[in-house]
Tab-separated table of C-alpha atoms in Angstrom:
chain	number	residue	atom	x	y	z
A	16	UNK	CA	13.899	-23.876	22.562
A	17	UNK	CA	11.893	-24.577	19.441
A	18	UNK	CA	8.360	-25.843	19.186
A	19	UNK	CA	6.776	-23.681	21.851
A	20	UNK	CA	3.999	-22.780	19.479
A	21	UNK	CA	2.061	-25.049	17.191
A	22	UNK	CA	0.056	-23.507	14.416
A	23	UNK	CA	-3.424	-24.874	13.805
A	24	UNK	CA	-2.343	-24.769	10.191
A	25	UNK	CA	0.015	-27.503	9.099
A	26	UNK	CA	2.188	-28.460	6.200
A	27	UNK	CA	-0.824	-30.170	4.610
A	28	UNK	CA	-2.568	-26.841	4.340
A	29	UNK	CA	0.223	-25.341	2.303
A	30	UNK	CA	-0.163	-25.519	-1.402
A	31	UNK	CA	2.276	-28.134	-2.703
A	32	UNK	CA	5.257	-26.600	-4.472
A	33	UNK	CA	4.311	-27.993	-7.849
A	34	UNK	CA	1.019	-26.157	-7.526
A	35	UNK	CA	2.014	-22.837	-5.998
A	36	UNK	CA	4.548	-22.150	-8.697
A	37	UNK	CA	1.725	-21.783	-11.158
A	38	UNK	CA	-1.606	-20.150	-10.388
A	39	UNK	CA	-3.435	-21.934	-13.172
A	40	UNK	CA	-2.307	-25.235	-11.802
A	41	UNK	CA	-3.578	-24.184	-8.373
A	42	UNK	CA	-7.001	-23.605	-9.845
A	43	UNK	CA	-6.836	-27.050	-11.403
A	44	UNK	CA	-5.668	-28.580	-8.153
A	45	UNK	CA	-8.119	-26.837	-5.850
A	46	UNK	CA	-10.503	-29.800	-5.943
A	47	UNK	CA	-7.805	-32.127	-4.709
A	48	UNK	CA	-6.770	-29.689	-1.959
A	49	UNK	CA	-10.343	-29.330	-0.821
A	50	UNK	CA	-10.603	-33.114	-0.652
A	51	UNK	CA	-7.446	-33.369	1.421
A	52	UNK	CA	-8.761	-30.699	3.775
A	53	UNK	CA	-12.022	-32.544	4.324
A	54	UNK	CA	-10.294	-35.838	5.033
A	55	UNK	CA	-8.018	-34.102	7.509
A	56	UNK	CA	-11.046	-32.530	9.168
A	57	UNK	CA	-9.507	-29.053	9.234
A	58	UNK	CA	-12.561	-26.931	8.699
A	59	UNK	CA	-10.834	-23.801	9.971
A	60	UNK	CA	-7.773	-24.421	7.876
A	61	UNK	CA	-9.717	-24.350	4.664
A	62	UNK	CA	-10.541	-20.665	4.739
A	63	UNK	CA	-6.986	-19.965	5.891
A	64	UNK	CA	-5.236	-21.573	2.982
A	65	UNK	CA	-1.888	-19.856	2.540
A	66	UNK	CA	-1.456	-17.421	-0.289
A	67	UNK	CA	0.456	-18.569	-3.329
A	68	UNK	CA	4.160	-17.959	-3.792
A	69	UNK	CA	3.284	-15.571	-6.607
A	70	UNK	CA	1.004	-13.495	-4.390
A	71	UNK	CA	3.407	-13.386	-1.450
A	72	UNK	CA	6.367	-12.337	-3.593
A	73	UNK	CA	4.621	-9.796	-5.859
A	74	UNK	CA	2.672	-7.627	-3.442
A	75	UNK	CA	5.079	-6.142	-0.923
A	76	UNK	CA	5.695	-3.027	1.080
A	77	UNK	CA	9.458	-2.578	1.186
A	78	UNK	CA	9.890	1.163	0.638
A	79	UNK	CA	13.671	0.874	0.291
A	80	UNK	CA	12.874	-0.480	-3.181
A	81	UNK	CA	10.031	1.913	-4.007
A	82	UNK	CA	6.559	2.677	-2.695
A	83	UNK	CA	4.637	0.695	-5.334
A	84	UNK	CA	3.500	-2.771	-4.330
A	85	UNK	CA	5.350	-4.311	-7.271
A	86	UNK	CA	8.508	-2.198	-6.880
A	87	UNK	CA	10.173	-4.622	-4.427
A	88	UNK	CA	9.624	-7.584	-6.781
A	89	UNK	CA	11.165	-5.517	-9.579
A	90	UNK	CA	14.090	-3.915	-7.703
A	91	UNK	CA	15.023	-6.118	-4.759
A	92	UNK	CA	17.320	-8.319	-6.842
A	93	UNK	CA	19.862	-5.483	-6.573
A	94	UNK	CA	20.379	-6.205	-2.866
A	95	UNK	CA	23.423	-8.289	-1.925
A	96	UNK	CA	22.507	-10.736	0.819
A	97	UNK	CA	25.740	-12.725	0.866
A	98	UNK	CA	27.748	-12.064	2.953
A	99	UNK	CA	25.310	-10.907	5.622
A	100	UNK	CA	25.846	-10.125	9.249
A	101	UNK	CA	23.883	-8.694	12.120
A	102	UNK	CA	25.379	-6.407	14.704
A	103	UNK	CA	23.954	-7.334	18.103
A	104	UNK	CA	24.660	-4.771	20.783
A	105	UNK	CA	23.296	-2.832	23.711
A	106	UNK	CA	22.424	-4.600	26.939
A	107	UNK	CA	23.668	-8.080	25.987
A	108	UNK	CA	26.360	-10.322	27.463
A	109	UNK	CA	27.918	-11.195	24.108
A	110	UNK	CA	27.745	-8.191	21.814
A	111	UNK	CA	29.322	-8.423	18.399
A	112	UNK	CA	28.853	-8.780	14.694
A	113	UNK	CA	27.445	-12.201	13.892
A	114	UNK	CA	27.547	-13.641	10.395
A	115	UNK	CA	24.368	-15.182	9.009
A	116	UNK	CA	25.914	-18.647	9.447
A	117	UNK	CA	26.817	-17.915	13.071
A	118	UNK	CA	23.284	-16.782	13.775
A	119	UNK	CA	21.803	-19.917	12.241
A	120	UNK	CA	24.131	-22.198	14.207
A	121	UNK	CA	22.067	-24.435	16.453
A	122	UNK	CA	18.785	-22.773	15.548
A	123	UNK	CA	15.835	-25.022	14.794
A	124	UNK	CA	14.075	-23.731	11.708
A	125	UNK	CA	10.396	-24.557	11.793
A	126	UNK	CA	7.482	-23.743	9.565
A	127	UNK	CA	5.053	-21.193	10.968
A	128	UNK	CA	1.916	-20.519	8.965
A	129	UNK	CA	0.790	-17.076	10.093
A	130	UNK	CA	-1.787	-14.536	9.110
A	131	UNK	CA	-0.227	-11.266	7.963
A	132	UNK	CA	-2.385	-8.153	8.405
A	133	UNK	CA	-1.102	-4.945	6.828
A	134	UNK	CA	-2.013	-1.596	8.381
A	135	UNK	CA	-3.445	-0.735	4.947
A	136	UNK	CA	-6.298	-3.219	5.614
A	137	UNK	CA	-5.239	-6.101	3.389
A	138	UNK	CA	-4.053	-9.497	4.527
A	139	UNK	CA	-2.397	-12.732	3.501
A	140	UNK	CA	-1.532	-16.080	5.045
A	141	UNK	CA	2.166	-16.876	4.777
A	142	UNK	CA	4.024	-20.137	5.428
A	143	UNK	CA	7.218	-18.784	6.964
A	144	UNK	CA	10.323	-20.748	7.882
A	145	UNK	CA	12.193	-19.392	10.843
A	146	UNK	CA	13.243	-19.709	14.457
A	147	UNK	CA	12.084	-18.038	17.611
A	148	UNK	CA	13.706	-14.690	18.318
A	149	UNK	CA	13.830	-15.752	21.980
A	150	UNK	CA	16.354	-18.475	21.073
A	151	UNK	CA	18.761	-15.920	19.623
A	152	UNK	CA	18.251	-13.451	22.466
A	153	UNK	CA	18.896	-16.189	25.024
A	154	UNK	CA	22.088	-17.142	23.246
A	155	UNK	CA	23.516	-13.627	23.234
A	156	UNK	CA	22.418	-13.150	26.836
A	157	UNK	CA	19.946	-10.399	27.668
A	158	UNK	CA	21.141	-8.277	30.588
A	159	UNK	CA	18.900	-7.435	33.532
A	160	UNK	CA	18.271	-3.794	32.602
A	161	UNK	CA	17.038	-4.497	29.076
A	162	UNK	CA	13.371	-3.763	28.454
A	163	UNK	CA	13.137	-3.274	24.693
A	164	UNK	CA	14.608	-4.682	21.484
A	165	UNK	CA	15.433	-2.343	18.599
A	166	UNK	CA	15.901	-3.485	14.990
A	167	UNK	CA	17.394	-1.844	11.920
A	168	UNK	CA	17.075	-2.621	8.207
A	169	UNK	CA	19.978	-2.542	5.758
A	170	UNK	CA	20.693	1.010	4.563
A	171	UNK	CA	22.603	0.678	1.294
A	172	UNK	CA	21.552	3.377	-1.205
A	173	UNK	CA	23.493	1.917	-4.140
A	174	UNK	CA	21.406	-1.253	-3.923
A	175	UNK	CA	18.140	0.253	-2.673
A	176	UNK	CA	16.776	2.886	-5.074
A	177	UNK	CA	13.918	3.854	-2.741
A	178	UNK	CA	16.390	5.312	-0.246
A	179	UNK	CA	16.832	8.318	-2.531
A	180	UNK	CA	13.403	9.542	-1.496
A	181	UNK	CA	12.657	10.846	2.001
A	182	UNK	CA	9.470	8.786	2.359
A	183	UNK	CA	10.663	7.883	5.854
A	184	UNK	CA	13.709	8.689	7.913
A	185	UNK	CA	16.197	5.996	6.908
A	186	UNK	CA	17.372	3.493	7.965
A	187	UNK	CA	14.070	1.764	8.678
A	188	UNK	CA	13.776	1.056	12.388
A	189	UNK	CA	11.381	-0.945	14.506
A	190	UNK	CA	11.145	-2.069	18.094
A	191	UNK	CA	9.407	-4.446	20.463
A	192	UNK	CA	8.975	-4.630	24.174
A	193	UNK	CA	11.216	-7.395	25.542
A	194	UNK	CA	8.269	-9.630	26.511
A	195	UNK	CA	6.852	-9.264	23.001
A	196	UNK	CA	10.240	-10.151	21.549
A	197	UNK	CA	10.544	-13.203	23.803
A	198	UNK	CA	7.026	-14.438	22.990
A	199	UNK	CA	7.082	-17.816	21.242
A	200	UNK	CA	4.992	-16.461	18.337
A	201	UNK	CA	7.731	-13.957	17.485
A	202	UNK	CA	10.163	-15.381	14.955
A	203	UNK	CA	13.082	-14.412	12.799
A	204	UNK	CA	12.125	-15.805	9.390
A	205	UNK	CA	14.704	-16.955	6.857
A	206	UNK	CA	12.447	-18.492	4.249
A	207	UNK	CA	8.983	-19.178	2.976
A	208	UNK	CA	7.468	-22.258	1.388
A	209	UNK	CA	10.684	-24.045	2.346
A	210	UNK	CA	12.732	-21.829	0.023
A	211	UNK	CA	15.281	-19.190	1.080
A	212	UNK	CA	13.653	-15.834	1.794
A	213	UNK	CA	13.117	-13.882	-1.460
A	214	UNK	CA	14.787	-10.455	-1.391
A	215	UNK	CA	11.480	-8.589	-1.713
A	216	UNK	CA	10.200	-10.336	1.413
A	217	UNK	CA	13.177	-9.268	3.523
A	218	UNK	CA	16.085	-11.591	2.746
A	219	UNK	CA	18.026	-13.078	4.273
A	220	UNK	CA	16.456	-12.625	7.695
A	221	UNK	CA	13.454	-10.680	8.927
A	222	UNK	CA	11.187	-10.351	11.907
A	223	UNK	CA	7.646	-11.765	11.939
A	224	UNK	CA	5.268	-10.656	14.709
A	225	UNK	CA	1.919	-12.012	13.526
A	226	UNK	CA	-0.386	-10.151	15.930
A	227	UNK	CA	0.915	-6.731	14.901
A	228	UNK	CA	0.456	-4.763	11.688
A	229	UNK	CA	2.919	-5.864	9.034
A	230	UNK	CA	5.206	-2.839	9.213
A	231	UNK	CA	6.356	-3.965	12.669
A	232	UNK	CA	7.837	-7.099	11.061
A	233	UNK	CA	11.009	-5.386	9.906
A	234	UNK	CA	12.860	-6.803	6.882
A	235	UNK	CA	16.520	-7.481	6.016
A	236	UNK	CA	17.788	-6.937	9.556
A	237	UNK	CA	21.378	-5.758	10.099
A	238	UNK	CA	21.227	-4.665	13.716
A	239	UNK	CA	19.544	-5.784	16.920
A	240	UNK	CA	20.002	-3.653	20.037
A	241	UNK	CA	18.753	-4.368	23.544
A	242	UNK	CA	17.766	-1.119	25.228
A	243	UNK	CA	16.348	0.217	28.431
A	244	UNK	CA	14.279	2.944	26.772
A	245	UNK	CA	11.579	2.481	24.145
A	246	UNK	CA	13.463	2.686	20.815
A	247	UNK	CA	12.376	4.914	17.897
A	248	UNK	CA	10.296	3.207	15.182
A	249	UNK	CA	10.169	4.622	11.655
A	250	UNK	CA	6.419	4.882	11.037
A	251	UNK	CA	5.842	6.054	14.583
A	252	UNK	CA	8.450	8.774	14.073
A	253	UNK	CA	6.835	9.862	10.793
A	254	UNK	CA	3.197	9.920	11.980
A	255	UNK	CA	2.869	9.241	15.712
A	256	UNK	CA	-0.885	9.848	15.593
A	257	UNK	CA	-1.367	7.184	12.925
A	258	UNK	CA	1.169	4.516	13.817
A	259	UNK	CA	1.624	3.661	17.460
A	260	UNK	CA	4.636	1.907	18.934
A	261	UNK	CA	2.527	-1.167	19.699
A	262	UNK	CA	0.483	-1.303	16.486
A	263	UNK	CA	-1.309	-4.448	17.534
A	264	UNK	CA	-3.955	-5.536	15.042
A	265	UNK	CA	-7.185	-4.203	16.538
A	266	UNK	CA	-10.488	-3.964	14.639
A	267	UNK	CA	-11.845	-1.572	17.278
A	268	UNK	CA	-9.172	1.103	16.943
A	269	UNK	CA	-9.265	2.728	13.508
A	270	UNK	CA	-6.372	4.285	11.689
A	271	UNK	CA	-7.206	8.022	11.600
A	272	UNK	CA	-7.622	7.834	7.834
A	273	UNK	CA	-9.348	4.475	7.397
A	274	UNK	CA	-11.258	1.768	9.231
A	275	UNK	CA	-9.444	-1.278	10.596
A	276	UNK	CA	-12.642	-3.281	11.177
A	277	UNK	CA	-12.377	-5.292	7.970
A	278	UNK	CA	-9.678	-6.423	5.597
A	279	UNK	CA	-9.295	-7.615	2.047
A	280	UNK	CA	-7.632	-10.970	1.708
A	281	UNK	CA	-5.166	-10.915	-1.176
A	282	UNK	CA	-5.820	-13.537	-3.827
A	283	UNK	CA	-9.593	-13.253	-4.058
A	284	UNK	CA	-9.500	-11.374	-7.341
A	285	UNK	CA	-11.593	-8.416	-8.427
A	286	UNK	CA	-14.784	-9.583	-6.711
A	287	UNK	CA	-13.402	-10.733	-3.344
A	288	UNK	CA	-15.562	-9.909	-0.316
A	289	UNK	CA	-14.017	-8.171	2.680
A	290	UNK	CA	-13.661	-10.157	5.857
A	291	UNK	CA	-13.746	-9.100	9.483
A	292	UNK	CA	-10.400	-8.316	11.082
A	293	UNK	CA	-9.725	-10.391	14.199
A	294	UNK	CA	-8.504	-8.996	17.519
A	295	UNK	CA	-4.720	-9.394	17.656
A	296	UNK	CA	-5.074	-10.788	14.124
A	297	UNK	CA	-6.554	-13.997	15.513
A	298	UNK	CA	-3.818	-14.570	18.135
A	299	UNK	CA	-5.785	-13.171	21.065
A	300	UNK	CA	-5.541	-16.367	23.139
A	301	UNK	CA	-1.768	-16.359	22.815
A	302	UNK	CA	-0.923	-12.678	23.320
A	303	UNK	CA	-3.763	-10.806	25.062
A	304	UNK	CA	-2.014	-11.439	28.399
A	305	UNK	CA	0.905	-9.236	27.323
A	306	UNK	CA	-1.367	-6.194	27.396
A	307	UNK	CA	-3.462	-6.872	30.479
A	308	UNK	CA	-4.664	-3.689	32.115
A	309	UNK	CA	-3.523	-1.505	29.197
A	310	UNK	CA	-5.954	0.780	27.384
A	311	UNK	CA	-5.424	-0.422	23.809
A	312	UNK	CA	-7.002	2.729	22.400
A	313	UNK	CA	-4.334	4.790	24.150
A	314	UNK	CA	-1.438	2.388	23.563
A	315	UNK	CA	-2.384	1.655	19.940
M	19	UNK	CA	7.417	24.382	-36.974
M	20	UNK	CA	6.771	21.654	-34.456
M	21	UNK	CA	3.759	23.512	-33.128
M	22	UNK	CA	2.284	23.795	-36.628
M	23	UNK	CA	2.801	20.098	-37.264
M	24	UNK	CA	1.195	19.213	-33.933
M	25	UNK	CA	-1.772	21.452	-34.667
M	26	UNK	CA	-2.128	20.000	-38.173
M	27	UNK	CA	-2.174	16.446	-36.835
M	28	UNK	CA	-4.598	17.420	-34.070
M	29	UNK	CA	-7.004	18.938	-36.589
M	30	UNK	CA	-7.414	15.511	-38.153
M	31	UNK	CA	-8.392	13.875	-34.848
M	32	UNK	CA	-12.130	14.008	-34.121
M	33	UNK	CA	-12.999	14.867	-30.488
M	34	UNK	CA	-15.167	11.734	-30.115
M	35	UNK	CA	-11.957	9.709	-30.448
M	36	UNK	CA	-11.205	10.727	-26.849
M	37	UNK	CA	-14.461	9.207	-25.574
M	38	UNK	CA	-13.875	6.065	-27.597
M	39	UNK	CA	-10.264	5.668	-26.462
M	40	UNK	CA	-11.163	6.270	-22.802
M	41	UNK	CA	-14.084	3.823	-22.885
M	42	UNK	CA	-11.946	1.149	-24.537
M	43	UNK	CA	-9.121	1.742	-22.073
M	44	UNK	CA	-11.453	1.581	-19.046
M	45	UNK	CA	-13.068	-1.622	-20.309
M	46	UNK	CA	-9.661	-3.135	-21.062
M	47	UNK	CA	-8.417	-2.345	-17.543
M	48	UNK	CA	-11.532	-3.919	-16.058
M	49	UNK	CA	-11.018	-7.023	-18.193
M	50	UNK	CA	-7.357	-7.218	-17.072
M	51	UNK	CA	-8.422	-6.856	-13.443
M	52	UNK	CA	-10.978	-9.630	-13.745
M	53	UNK	CA	-8.544	-12.007	-15.448
M	54	UNK	CA	-5.420	-11.537	-13.312
M	55	UNK	CA	-3.680	-8.996	-15.549
M	56	UNK	CA	-3.439	-6.283	-12.881
M	57	UNK	CA	-1.387	-8.237	-10.386
M	58	UNK	CA	-2.449	-10.067	-7.264
M	59	UNK	CA	-4.564	-7.208	-5.866
M	60	UNK	CA	-6.734	-6.042	-8.773
M	61	UNK	CA	-9.276	-4.045	-6.735
M	62	UNK	CA	-6.726	-1.529	-5.513
M	63	UNK	CA	-4.966	-1.540	-8.887
M	64	UNK	CA	-8.164	-0.753	-10.824
M	65	UNK	CA	-9.269	1.878	-8.302
M	66	UNK	CA	-5.922	3.643	-8.571
M	67	UNK	CA	-5.720	3.289	-12.355
M	68	UNK	CA	-9.085	5.013	-12.900
M	69	UNK	CA	-8.405	7.674	-10.288
M	70	UNK	CA	-4.956	8.536	-11.551
M	71	UNK	CA	-6.056	8.672	-15.207
M	72	UNK	CA	-8.912	10.995	-14.198
M	73	UNK	CA	-6.426	13.271	-12.469
M	74	UNK	CA	-4.189	13.251	-15.551
M	75	UNK	CA	-7.130	14.288	-17.734
M	76	UNK	CA	-8.024	17.069	-15.307
M	77	UNK	CA	-4.440	18.335	-15.531
M	78	UNK	CA	-4.627	18.130	-19.334
M	79	UNK	CA	-7.957	19.979	-19.332
M	80	UNK	CA	-6.492	22.764	-17.201
M	81	UNK	CA	-3.490	22.906	-19.519
M	82	UNK	CA	-5.543	23.581	-22.672
M	83	UNK	CA	-5.633	27.352	-22.276
M	84	UNK	CA	-1.992	27.825	-21.163
M	85	UNK	CA	-0.789	25.498	-23.936
M	86	UNK	CA	-2.508	27.681	-26.498
M	87	UNK	CA	-1.471	30.953	-24.925
M	88	UNK	CA	2.169	30.164	-24.269
M	89	UNK	CA	3.033	27.484	-26.840
M	90	UNK	CA	0.388	27.935	-29.515
M	91	UNK	CA	-0.759	24.319	-29.302
M	92	UNK	CA	-4.485	24.247	-29.907
M	93	UNK	CA	-6.422	21.619	-27.980
M	94	UNK	CA	-9.549	23.714	-27.543
M	95	UNK	CA	-11.693	21.385	-29.708
M	96	UNK	CA	-10.939	18.562	-27.282
M	97	UNK	CA	-11.549	20.389	-24.028
M	98	UNK	CA	-15.144	19.284	-23.551
M	99	UNK	CA	-14.303	15.664	-24.360
M	100	UNK	CA	-11.325	15.787	-21.967
M	101	UNK	CA	-13.477	17.168	-19.155
M	102	UNK	CA	-16.407	14.804	-19.645
M	103	UNK	CA	-14.059	11.823	-19.923
M	104	UNK	CA	-12.340	12.881	-16.693
M	105	UNK	CA	-15.747	12.970	-15.016
M	106	UNK	CA	-16.625	9.463	-16.187
M	107	UNK	CA	-13.301	8.133	-14.948
M	108	UNK	CA	-13.887	9.760	-11.549
M	109	UNK	CA	-17.297	8.058	-11.585
M	110	UNK	CA	-15.637	4.720	-12.420
M	111	UNK	CA	-13.047	5.317	-9.672
M	112	UNK	CA	-15.883	5.997	-7.210
M	113	UNK	CA	-17.832	2.919	-8.377
M	114	UNK	CA	-14.852	0.582	-7.942
M	115	UNK	CA	-14.198	2.051	-4.500
M	116	UNK	CA	-17.832	1.773	-3.369
M	117	UNK	CA	-18.850	-1.540	-4.924
M	118	UNK	CA	-15.682	-3.629	-5.157
M	119	UNK	CA	-13.572	-2.140	-2.355
M	120	UNK	CA	-15.726	-0.908	0.538
M	121	UNK	CA	-18.702	-3.133	-0.339
M	122	UNK	CA	-21.380	-1.883	2.051
M	123	UNK	CA	-23.567	1.217	2.175
M	124	UNK	CA	-22.968	1.767	5.885
M	125	UNK	CA	-19.185	1.559	5.458
M	126	UNK	CA	-19.302	3.860	2.414
M	127	UNK	CA	-21.228	6.430	4.439
M	128	UNK	CA	-18.942	6.026	7.465
M	129	UNK	CA	-15.872	6.553	5.271
M	130	UNK	CA	-17.296	9.678	3.622
M	131	UNK	CA	-18.183	11.208	6.976
M	132	UNK	CA	-15.168	10.101	9.024
M	133	UNK	CA	-12.223	9.981	6.608
M	134	UNK	CA	-11.124	13.433	5.466
M	135	UNK	CA	-9.398	12.190	2.318
M	136	UNK	CA	-12.603	10.386	1.302
M	137	UNK	CA	-14.675	13.443	2.209
M	138	UNK	CA	-12.678	15.753	-0.039
M	139	UNK	CA	-12.588	13.152	-2.803
M	140	UNK	CA	-16.378	13.024	-2.664
M	141	UNK	CA	-16.532	16.824	-2.616
M	142	UNK	CA	-14.401	16.964	-5.764
M	143	UNK	CA	-16.683	14.399	-7.398
M	144	UNK	CA	-19.785	16.379	-6.389
M	145	UNK	CA	-18.312	19.594	-7.835
M	146	UNK	CA	-17.743	17.846	-11.167
M	147	UNK	CA	-21.371	16.700	-11.508
M	148	UNK	CA	-22.871	20.085	-12.544
M	149	UNK	CA	-19.951	20.554	-14.928
M	150	UNK	CA	-20.558	17.212	-16.631
M	151	UNK	CA	-24.320	17.836	-16.797
M	152	UNK	CA	-23.842	21.240	-18.470
M	153	UNK	CA	-21.108	20.175	-20.877
M	154	UNK	CA	-23.302	20.535	-23.986
M	155	UNK	CA	-24.246	23.338	-26.358
M	156	UNK	CA	-27.832	23.482	-25.119
M	157	UNK	CA	-26.693	24.236	-21.568
M	158	UNK	CA	-24.332	26.946	-22.774
M	159	UNK	CA	-27.225	28.613	-24.576
M	160	UNK	CA	-29.682	28.205	-21.702
M	161	UNK	CA	-27.302	29.492	-19.042
M	162	UNK	CA	-25.754	32.169	-21.175
M	163	UNK	CA	-22.019	32.234	-21.838
M	164	UNK	CA	-21.157	34.341	-18.781
M	165	UNK	CA	-23.043	32.200	-16.273
M	166	UNK	CA	-21.793	29.028	-17.909
M	167	UNK	CA	-18.194	30.180	-17.665
M	168	UNK	CA	-18.719	31.209	-14.062
M	169	UNK	CA	-20.197	27.785	-13.234
M	170	UNK	CA	-17.284	26.009	-14.896
M	171	UNK	CA	-14.806	27.786	-12.657
M	172	UNK	CA	-15.773	24.989	-10.267
M	173	UNK	CA	-13.181	22.887	-12.051
M	174	UNK	CA	-10.436	24.754	-10.137
M	175	UNK	CA	-11.576	23.763	-6.622
M	176	UNK	CA	-12.472	20.287	-7.930
M	177	UNK	CA	-8.968	19.786	-9.351
M	178	UNK	CA	-7.349	21.070	-6.182
M	179	UNK	CA	-9.464	18.803	-3.967
M	180	UNK	CA	-8.704	15.840	-6.225
M	181	UNK	CA	-4.960	16.415	-5.905
M	182	UNK	CA	-5.149	16.890	-2.135
M	183	UNK	CA	-7.213	13.683	-1.955
M	184	UNK	CA	-4.300	11.844	-3.582
M	185	UNK	CA	-1.635	13.482	-1.395
M	186	UNK	CA	-3.636	12.742	1.734
M	187	UNK	CA	-4.222	9.056	1.131
M	188	UNK	CA	-0.548	8.297	0.452
M	189	UNK	CA	1.472	6.778	3.273
M	190	UNK	CA	4.579	8.727	4.189
M	191	UNK	CA	6.045	11.469	1.980
M	192	UNK	CA	5.544	10.347	-1.613
M	193	UNK	CA	6.612	12.154	-4.749
M	194	UNK	CA	3.924	11.299	-7.312
M	195	UNK	CA	0.895	12.875	-5.597
M	196	UNK	CA	3.004	15.961	-4.895
M	197	UNK	CA	3.750	16.289	-8.621
M	198	UNK	CA	0.030	16.313	-9.453
M	199	UNK	CA	-0.665	18.857	-6.743
M	200	UNK	CA	2.221	21.024	-7.965
M	201	UNK	CA	1.058	20.877	-11.588
M	202	UNK	CA	-2.508	21.783	-10.669
M	203	UNK	CA	-1.355	24.671	-8.464
M	204	UNK	CA	0.835	25.906	-11.302
M	205	UNK	CA	-1.976	25.657	-13.863
M	206	UNK	CA	-4.327	27.531	-11.551
M	207	UNK	CA	-1.678	30.164	-10.826
M	208	UNK	CA	-1.271	30.759	-14.575
M	209	UNK	CA	-4.861	32.059	-14.539
M	210	UNK	CA	-3.932	34.976	-12.366
M	211	UNK	CA	-3.753	37.976	-14.691
M	212	UNK	CA	-0.654	39.457	-13.108
M	213	UNK	CA	1.334	36.300	-13.665
M	214	UNK	CA	-0.042	35.980	-17.173
M	215	UNK	CA	1.049	39.473	-18.071
M	216	UNK	CA	4.512	38.865	-16.694
M	217	UNK	CA	4.905	35.621	-18.638
M	218	UNK	CA	3.532	37.106	-21.839
M	219	UNK	CA	5.872	40.069	-21.856
C-alpha cells in the first residue's frame, strides 16, 4: 500500500532538472526557487532544499568501488545491473529468485525526499524514487516466526575493484528489525530525481532508512532473507563498539572517535557552517515509538 | 650514473624553492576549494590534502639520511626546508580542521580531550613546534650541536604519532594510512645501528 507517508518536502522543493544538471545554472536560478518557496509558504522546506544531482552522485561511500568519496563515481560504471535479480529467502511463503521486473510488478513508485545523515557527520537531502519495503515483504509473505530482515549487496570482484581489499568482510551485509523494515518510511529506492538509480548510489535497487546512519541503507541488493535471529551487519561485525546494529541517528550518543551532535551539510562549500543533528534525523515523530522503553545509549 | 645526475640536478635547485612551491601549492588548493575545484565537500578535501602532504614531507625528511647513506642521493641541503614546510602544512591542516571544520572553541577542545586520534594528532603538532622554532642557524649555535640534535630527535615520535593519527581516523581497514605508518617505522628502524651495520655490509 503506497502513500502511507507524506514528506513535508514536495516535488516543488526539488531543483528542476534543467537546473540541477548544472551547478552554475542553479546559482543563477536560486532567486526564482526562493520566490517559489515563499509563494508556497514552505518555510521549513527552504533550508531543506535537496542537494544537486552532481553532489548526490559524486560524494558516495560505496567501498566495493574504493574507499575514496569519488571512487564510486569513477568506478561504479563497471557494475552490470541488467539483468538483475534478488534472491528472497528465509521465513517467507514464496521464496525464490525474483528478477528486477518481477519485483517492480505492481509496485507504486513514489518520490520520497529524505534527509541522509552519514555516520561520518555529513548530510544531504535526497529526492529518492522508490516503493515501501513493506509492500514487497507483504507480497512474498512474511511467516510468523520472522523477526528480522537481512540484506546483502552484490559481491562481484571482477566488476567491483574495492573487493580486493579487506576493508570489511565481504559481501556487505545489513539488517533491520521486522518492525523497522515494515515501517512506511522504509523504502527500496530505484531512482533519484526521477532518473534510474545511478550505479554509485546503489543501482538498480537499494534500501533507504532515513532515520538511521547512511551505512544501514544498503546498496545494490541481491538478497533479502527473513530471519528469526538478529542477522550480522558488516560495520557492526568490523567494529561492534563503534557501529551498533540499530545505528539510529542520535545527537546524544557519540561515535567513540567523533561527536554526532552536529553535521556538515554537503553543498555549502568551503565556508559552510555546521548544523545541529536532529534526533532520529528529524523523523522522531514517525519512528520514536519503535524504540519505546529501550535505552538508546545501550542499543545504539 | 643516475645518482650523479640526480645530485647534479639537485645542486642547481635552491632550497627556498621548496618553501615557494609549498606556499603556491597550498594557496592553489585553497583557491580550488573555495571555487568548487575540490569536489562537493571541499572542507574535508582541503583538510586531508594538507594533512597528507605534510605526512609525505615528514617521510621525505626522514628519508634524507638513508637516501644518502644507502643510495648516495644527497638531499641534505633541503632537509631544513622540508621539515619547516611540513610544519607549516601541519599548521594549515590544523587551521582548516579548527576553523572550517569543527568551527567552535568548545568543540575543538572537546575533540582534543575526548577523541584519541585528535589527541595524538595534536601531540604530534605540539612536538613539531620546538623543531620549527629552532630550525635556524642561530638556534643551532645557541643550543650547541649536541643539544640541538638531541632536541630534533623529537621528529621520530612526531612522525609516528602523525601516522597513527591517520591510521586511527580511517574507517575500516584501509591500505593508504598503513603504508605511511610502515614507511615511517622502516625509516625509524634504519636508525638503529645494528640494522645499519647489517645493511651496510
